[in-house]
Structures are given as C-alpha cells and as structure tokens.
Short mmCIF file of C-alpha atoms in Angstrom, two decimals:
data_model
loop_
_atom_site.label_atom_id
_atom_site.label_comp_id
_atom_site.label_asym_id
_atom_site.label_seq_id
_atom_site.Cartn_x
_atom_site.Cartn_y
_atom_site.Cartn_z
CA MET A 22 -0.16 -0.55 0.42
CA THR A 23 3.14 2.19 0.77
CA ASN A 24 3.79 2.53 -3.45
CA ILE A 25 0.39 4.60 -4.29
CA PHE A 26 1.89 7.13 -2.10
CA ASN A 27 5.57 7.33 -3.64
CA LEU A 28 6.23 9.95 -6.08
CA GLU A 29 9.74 8.64 -7.65
CA GLY A 30 9.56 9.78 -11.10
CA LYS A 31 7.94 12.20 -10.84
CA THR A 32 8.69 16.09 -11.08
CA ALA A 33 7.14 18.98 -9.41
CA VAL A 34 7.16 22.56 -9.44
CA VAL A 35 6.19 24.40 -6.34
CA ILE A 36 5.39 27.47 -7.27
CA GLY A 37 5.94 29.89 -4.21
CA GLY A 38 8.13 27.08 -3.06
CA THR A 39 10.90 28.62 -1.28
CA SER A 40 9.63 29.72 2.26
CA GLY A 41 6.49 29.73 4.95
CA ILE A 42 4.10 26.24 3.35
CA GLY A 43 5.20 26.92 0.04
CA ARG A 44 9.12 25.61 1.00
CA GLY A 45 7.74 22.82 3.69
CA LEU A 46 5.69 21.59 0.41
CA SER A 47 8.58 21.95 -2.06
CA LEU A 48 11.04 20.05 1.20
CA GLY A 49 7.92 16.93 2.23
CA LEU A 50 6.66 16.01 -1.88
CA ALA A 51 10.96 15.40 -2.26
CA ASP A 52 11.59 13.68 1.13
CA ALA A 53 8.26 11.51 -0.94
CA GLY A 54 10.44 10.45 -3.82
CA ALA A 55 9.41 13.58 -6.24
CA ASP A 56 12.62 15.88 -7.74
CA VAL A 57 10.93 19.14 -7.69
CA ILE A 58 11.70 22.74 -8.10
CA ALA A 59 11.09 25.65 -6.21
CA SER A 60 10.50 28.34 -8.15
CA ALA A 61 9.75 32.20 -5.85
CA ARG A 62 10.95 35.97 -7.03
CA ARG A 63 13.41 35.73 -5.05
CA GLN A 64 17.05 33.81 -5.91
CA GLU A 65 18.40 33.34 -2.74
CA GLN A 66 15.82 31.95 -0.92
CA VAL A 67 15.29 29.53 -4.24
CA ASP A 68 19.24 28.70 -4.36
CA GLU A 69 18.80 27.37 -0.37
CA THR A 70 15.83 25.81 -0.99
CA ALA A 71 17.26 23.77 -4.12
CA ALA A 72 20.39 23.53 -2.41
CA GLU A 73 18.17 21.43 0.96
CA ILE A 74 15.96 20.02 -2.23
CA GLU A 75 19.47 18.44 -3.56
CA ARG A 76 20.40 17.42 0.23
CA ARG A 77 17.53 14.94 -0.04
CA GLY A 78 18.70 13.30 -3.26
CA ARG A 79 16.72 14.91 -5.92
CA GLN A 80 17.09 16.93 -8.37
CA THR A 81 16.13 20.55 -9.31
CA LEU A 82 16.92 24.00 -10.71
CA ARG A 83 17.54 27.39 -9.55
CA LEU A 84 14.86 29.68 -11.29
CA CYS A 85 12.89 32.18 -10.12
CA SER A 86 9.90 33.44 -11.47
CA ASP A 87 6.50 36.07 -10.37
CA VAL A 88 3.17 34.64 -10.82
CA ARG A 89 1.59 38.11 -12.40
CA LYS A 90 4.21 37.83 -15.75
CA ARG A 91 3.01 35.33 -17.79
CA ALA A 92 7.03 35.03 -19.78
CA SER A 93 7.98 33.75 -16.33
CA LEU A 94 5.95 31.21 -16.23
CA ASP A 95 6.79 30.51 -19.66
CA GLU A 96 10.34 30.48 -19.11
CA LEU A 97 10.43 28.37 -16.11
CA LEU A 98 7.71 25.67 -17.65
CA ALA A 99 10.37 26.01 -20.72
CA ALA A 100 13.22 24.72 -18.74
CA SER A 101 11.30 22.63 -16.55
CA LEU A 102 10.51 20.14 -19.59
CA GLN A 103 14.30 20.68 -21.30
CA ARG A 104 16.49 19.12 -18.18
CA PHE A 105 13.17 16.77 -17.34
CA GLY A 106 10.88 16.14 -20.52
CA LYS A 107 7.74 16.23 -18.25
CA VAL A 108 6.01 18.35 -15.57
CA ASP A 109 3.55 16.08 -13.27
CA ILE A 110 3.19 17.47 -10.40
CA LEU A 111 1.89 21.67 -9.96
CA VAL A 112 1.54 23.01 -6.36
CA ASN A 113 0.96 26.70 -6.27
CA CYS A 114 1.73 28.44 -3.85
CA ALA A 115 2.05 31.80 -4.44
CA GLY A 116 -0.23 35.00 -2.42
CA ILE A 117 0.04 38.15 -0.93
CA ILE A 118 -2.14 39.04 2.09
CA LYS A 119 -2.92 43.09 2.64
CA ARG A 120 -4.98 44.21 5.84
CA LEU A 121 -6.96 47.59 5.03
CA PRO A 122 -10.25 48.24 5.62
CA THR A 123 -12.81 47.44 2.30
CA LEU A 124 -14.01 51.05 2.44
CA THR A 125 -11.17 52.97 1.48
CA MET A 126 -9.07 50.08 0.06
CA PRO A 127 -7.54 51.78 -3.14
CA GLU A 128 -8.67 49.97 -6.46
CA GLU A 129 -4.94 48.97 -7.12
CA GLU A 130 -3.76 46.66 -3.66
CA TRP A 131 -7.53 45.29 -4.28
CA ALA A 132 -6.16 44.24 -8.32
CA ASP A 133 -2.67 43.49 -7.03
CA VAL A 134 -3.94 41.26 -4.48
CA ILE A 135 -6.50 40.10 -6.74
CA ASP A 136 -4.04 39.35 -9.82
CA THR A 137 -1.15 37.74 -7.60
CA ASN A 138 -3.55 35.54 -5.41
CA LEU A 139 -6.33 34.35 -8.18
CA THR A 140 -5.59 35.52 -11.59
CA GLY A 141 -2.10 34.28 -10.94
CA THR A 142 -3.88 30.17 -10.01
CA LEU A 143 -4.70 30.54 -12.73
CA ARG A 144 -1.86 31.82 -15.20
CA ALA A 145 0.00 28.52 -13.74
CA CYS A 146 -2.62 26.07 -14.04
CA GLN A 147 -3.11 27.41 -18.06
CA ILE A 148 0.39 27.38 -18.26
CA PHE A 149 1.93 23.89 -16.80
CA GLY A 150 -1.57 22.57 -17.53
CA GLU A 151 -1.11 22.65 -21.27
CA GLN A 152 1.52 19.85 -21.09
CA MET A 153 -0.21 17.95 -18.55
CA LEU A 154 -3.75 17.43 -20.79
CA GLU A 155 -1.57 16.78 -24.32
CA ARG A 156 0.54 14.35 -22.36
CA SER A 157 -3.02 12.76 -20.62
CA TYR A 158 -1.61 12.98 -16.59
CA GLY A 159 -0.91 15.49 -14.29
CA ARG A 160 -2.10 16.95 -10.87
CA ILE A 161 -2.62 20.35 -9.07
CA VAL A 162 -3.03 21.51 -6.12
CA ASN A 163 -3.63 25.08 -4.93
CA ILE A 164 -3.39 26.41 -1.88
CA GLY A 165 -6.72 27.57 -0.14
CA SER A 166 -7.11 29.22 3.30
CA LEU A 167 -10.07 29.72 6.21
CA ASN A 168 -10.99 32.83 3.82
CA SER A 169 -11.88 30.88 1.48
CA PHE A 170 -15.16 30.26 3.56
CA VAL A 171 -15.51 32.19 6.86
CA ALA A 172 -14.43 36.05 6.42
CA LEU A 173 -11.56 37.56 8.65
CA SER A 174 -11.98 41.22 9.42
CA GLU A 175 -10.16 43.28 7.09
CA VAL A 176 -8.79 41.19 4.23
CA ALA A 177 -11.83 41.23 1.90
CA ALA A 178 -9.38 41.29 -1.19
CA TYR A 179 -7.57 37.60 0.30
CA ALA A 180 -10.54 36.31 0.74
CA ALA A 181 -12.08 37.08 -2.13
CA SER A 182 -9.85 35.73 -3.75
CA LYS A 183 -9.17 32.26 -2.06
CA ALA A 184 -12.48 31.76 -2.20
CA GLY A 185 -11.74 32.80 -6.20
CA VAL A 186 -8.77 29.54 -5.75
CA VAL A 187 -11.39 27.28 -4.75
CA SER A 188 -14.02 27.72 -7.01
CA LEU A 189 -11.28 27.90 -9.95
CA THR A 190 -10.37 24.51 -8.54
CA ARG A 191 -13.30 23.01 -9.15
CA SER A 192 -14.04 24.18 -12.89
CA LEU A 193 -10.79 23.03 -13.80
CA ALA A 194 -11.46 20.00 -12.13
CA VAL A 195 -14.57 19.47 -14.29
CA GLU A 196 -12.90 20.65 -16.98
CA TRP A 197 -9.75 18.48 -17.02
CA SER A 198 -10.14 15.35 -14.76
CA LYS A 199 -11.45 13.70 -18.44
CA LYS A 200 -8.74 14.02 -19.91
CA GLY A 201 -6.26 12.51 -17.05
CA VAL A 202 -5.42 15.99 -15.01
CA THR A 203 -6.52 16.20 -11.50
CA VAL A 204 -7.27 19.16 -10.16
CA ASN A 205 -7.20 20.03 -6.08
CA ALA A 206 -7.18 22.43 -3.00
CA ILE A 207 -5.49 22.41 0.01
CA VAL A 208 -7.20 24.29 2.97
CA PRO A 209 -4.49 25.63 5.33
CA GLY A 210 -5.35 26.66 8.87
CA VAL A 211 -3.16 28.85 11.03
CA SER A 212 -0.13 28.14 10.18
CA ARG A 213 3.12 29.31 12.53
CA THR A 214 6.00 30.55 10.32
CA ALA A 215 9.20 33.29 10.61
CA LEU A 216 7.24 35.48 8.60
CA ASN A 217 3.77 35.40 11.18
CA GLU A 218 5.17 34.06 14.54
CA SER A 219 5.40 37.14 16.34
CA PHE A 220 1.71 37.89 15.14
CA LEU A 221 0.58 35.64 16.54
CA ASP A 222 2.21 35.20 19.84
CA HIS A 223 1.42 38.85 20.69
CA THR A 224 -2.08 39.91 18.44
CA PRO A 225 -5.62 39.97 20.39
CA ARG A 226 -5.54 38.61 16.88
CA GLY A 227 -3.59 36.26 16.49
CA GLN A 228 -5.26 34.58 20.24
CA GLU A 229 -8.76 35.04 18.94
CA LEU A 230 -7.86 33.03 15.78
CA LEU A 231 -5.95 30.17 18.63
CA MET A 232 -8.59 30.79 20.17
CA ARG A 233 -10.93 29.38 17.74
CA THR A 234 -9.02 26.38 17.07
CA PRO A 235 -10.13 23.53 18.78
CA MET A 236 -7.07 21.70 18.77
CA GLY A 237 -5.72 24.29 20.98
CA ARG A 238 -2.63 25.37 18.93
CA PHE A 239 -1.46 26.16 16.03
CA GLY A 240 -0.24 24.55 13.01
CA LYS A 241 3.17 23.31 11.62
CA THR A 242 4.09 24.01 7.66
CA GLU A 243 5.29 20.32 7.75
CA GLU A 244 1.88 19.07 8.84
CA LEU A 245 0.80 19.37 5.61
CA VAL A 246 2.57 17.61 3.82
CA GLY A 247 1.06 13.97 3.62
CA ALA A 248 -2.40 16.08 2.47
CA ALA A 249 0.14 17.37 -0.91
CA VAL A 250 1.55 14.00 -0.60
CA TYR A 251 -1.94 12.29 -1.06
CA LEU A 252 -3.10 14.50 -3.81
CA CYS A 253 -0.33 14.01 -5.78
CA SER A 254 0.40 10.47 -5.87
CA ASP A 255 -1.59 7.46 -6.60
CA ALA A 256 -3.39 7.55 -3.69
CA ALA A 257 -6.14 9.99 -5.05
CA SER A 258 -6.14 8.81 -8.53
CA PHE A 259 -10.14 9.44 -8.37
CA VAL A 260 -9.71 12.61 -6.14
CA THR A 261 -10.60 15.53 -7.93
CA GLY A 262 -12.20 19.47 -7.06
CA THR A 263 -12.36 18.61 -3.54
CA ALA A 264 -11.18 21.32 -0.64
CA LEU A 265 -8.78 19.25 1.48
CA VAL A 266 -8.41 21.05 4.81
CA VAL A 267 -5.94 20.66 7.49
CA ASP A 268 -7.08 23.54 10.07
CA GLY A 269 -7.25 21.60 13.79
CA GLY A 270 -10.93 21.51 13.37
CA PHE A 271 -11.36 25.69 12.70
CA LEU A 272 -14.24 25.11 10.09
CA ALA A 273 -16.04 22.48 12.57
CA SER A 274 -15.67 25.09 15.08
CA GLY A 275 -18.66 26.51 16.95
CA VAL A 276 -17.99 28.01 20.47
CA ASN A 277 -14.78 26.13 21.73
CA GLN A 278 -15.35 28.39 25.80
#
C-alpha cells in the first residue's frame, strides 16, 4: 500500500515554493521521492531551497518566477521540460495578503491581491496544465485559505481571491479530469511561520485565532505535507475538485469555551 504514495519518477514544480508553506511542501514532495523545482521571486531563497532538495538526493533547478508575469512562468515551464522532459505535479503557493479597511481600500491594492493570488494561480494552471493535458496526466494542487469559506476582518481582497481559488479549482477539475489531470486544493489552518510568528503570539487577533482552533495550537507547515503527497500521488487517482481542509478543526468550530 505504501507504494501508492511514492512520488519517485515524478517531477514537481512548486510556485511560491521557497518560504513558509510552499517551502515545507517543496521539501515534503522531495522526501516523498519527487524531483522538485521550487520557484519564487527571490534568487537567494530559490538557491537555499534547491540546496535542501539536493541534500535529499533529488534533482532541481534554480529558477525564479513571478506569477504576475506570464513570461516568467513560460520560461519556468520551458526550462523544466528541457531538463526533466515533463512536469507531473504543479503546486500553486504564491500569494500575498494586505490588511486594510474595505471601505477605503484603493482599487490598485485590491487588484494587486487578486492578480497575484487568483489570476496568478490561473496563469500557472493554464501554462503548466497544457502540457499535462497533452500527456493525459497531471496533478495540480492549489492553496486555499480559511478565508475561502469564512471572513476575517479587513482582508476582503485576500478572502475574495482565496474563495476564487477554490472555485477555480472546482471549475478546472470539471474541465480537465476526464483528460487525466486532477485539480484539488489544500485549505491550511493557521500555521506558524517565520513571518507570522510574532503576530500570532503577541496580538489579540492571533489569540482569537488560537481560541477558535479546537486543537488549541497553531499548525506546523510540515503538517500539510501529508495532504499534498496524498493529492499528488496515485492514492488520490479518483480525487478531484476537492478542498482538503487541514485546520485543527477551525471550520468545524462553533463555541470553544
């Protein structure tokens, strides 16, 4: 049974794969046997994550990309195909969040969040999905959010973008699954990263998020790896269009006190 979770011989591209959740998934897919190209905008982080992947005995490339720029994604695909001949797995982790009162949020700020989180996911799915559809095989995993389903104060653009990611996931699953390409999403709970650690531990908002999580703790990025490996493996060959929630019970919760 364990062989159906094995990703040996697979090539994965993780966009936004060099920090936070993306880095955790990049290394987790490598541990499961895949060759992994972890790409993002900052070359230093790309190089560092690539070195970690190589230390695990897997192959990679050191390539930057920006989901707001279609040409950079085209170049990422072309280089991946030249080196590995195929891309079996695409994980879309690139994203930004801006907290602003919705009433006064400038349209350009709204547009930037939507363009990165939602349209950027679409761009990557289109560019990498085409060669998957030609091969009649592919695994796409998008990253949703608790905000895909519930509202948090003053992050309306982020919430709208992440609700859109889950809806896009379902739409692509309907269109592409008969052609051998599954499209799913992971919905993380509140996970501790280097960027949000102080916010989670030292603000009232962070404490409210903790209170609303029935397990009584924040998640770890490595706790998302099992979901990603599952959705990218043969174990999930009949799973498509789903949003797999890994949130410590947050969305199931009512009153916790």
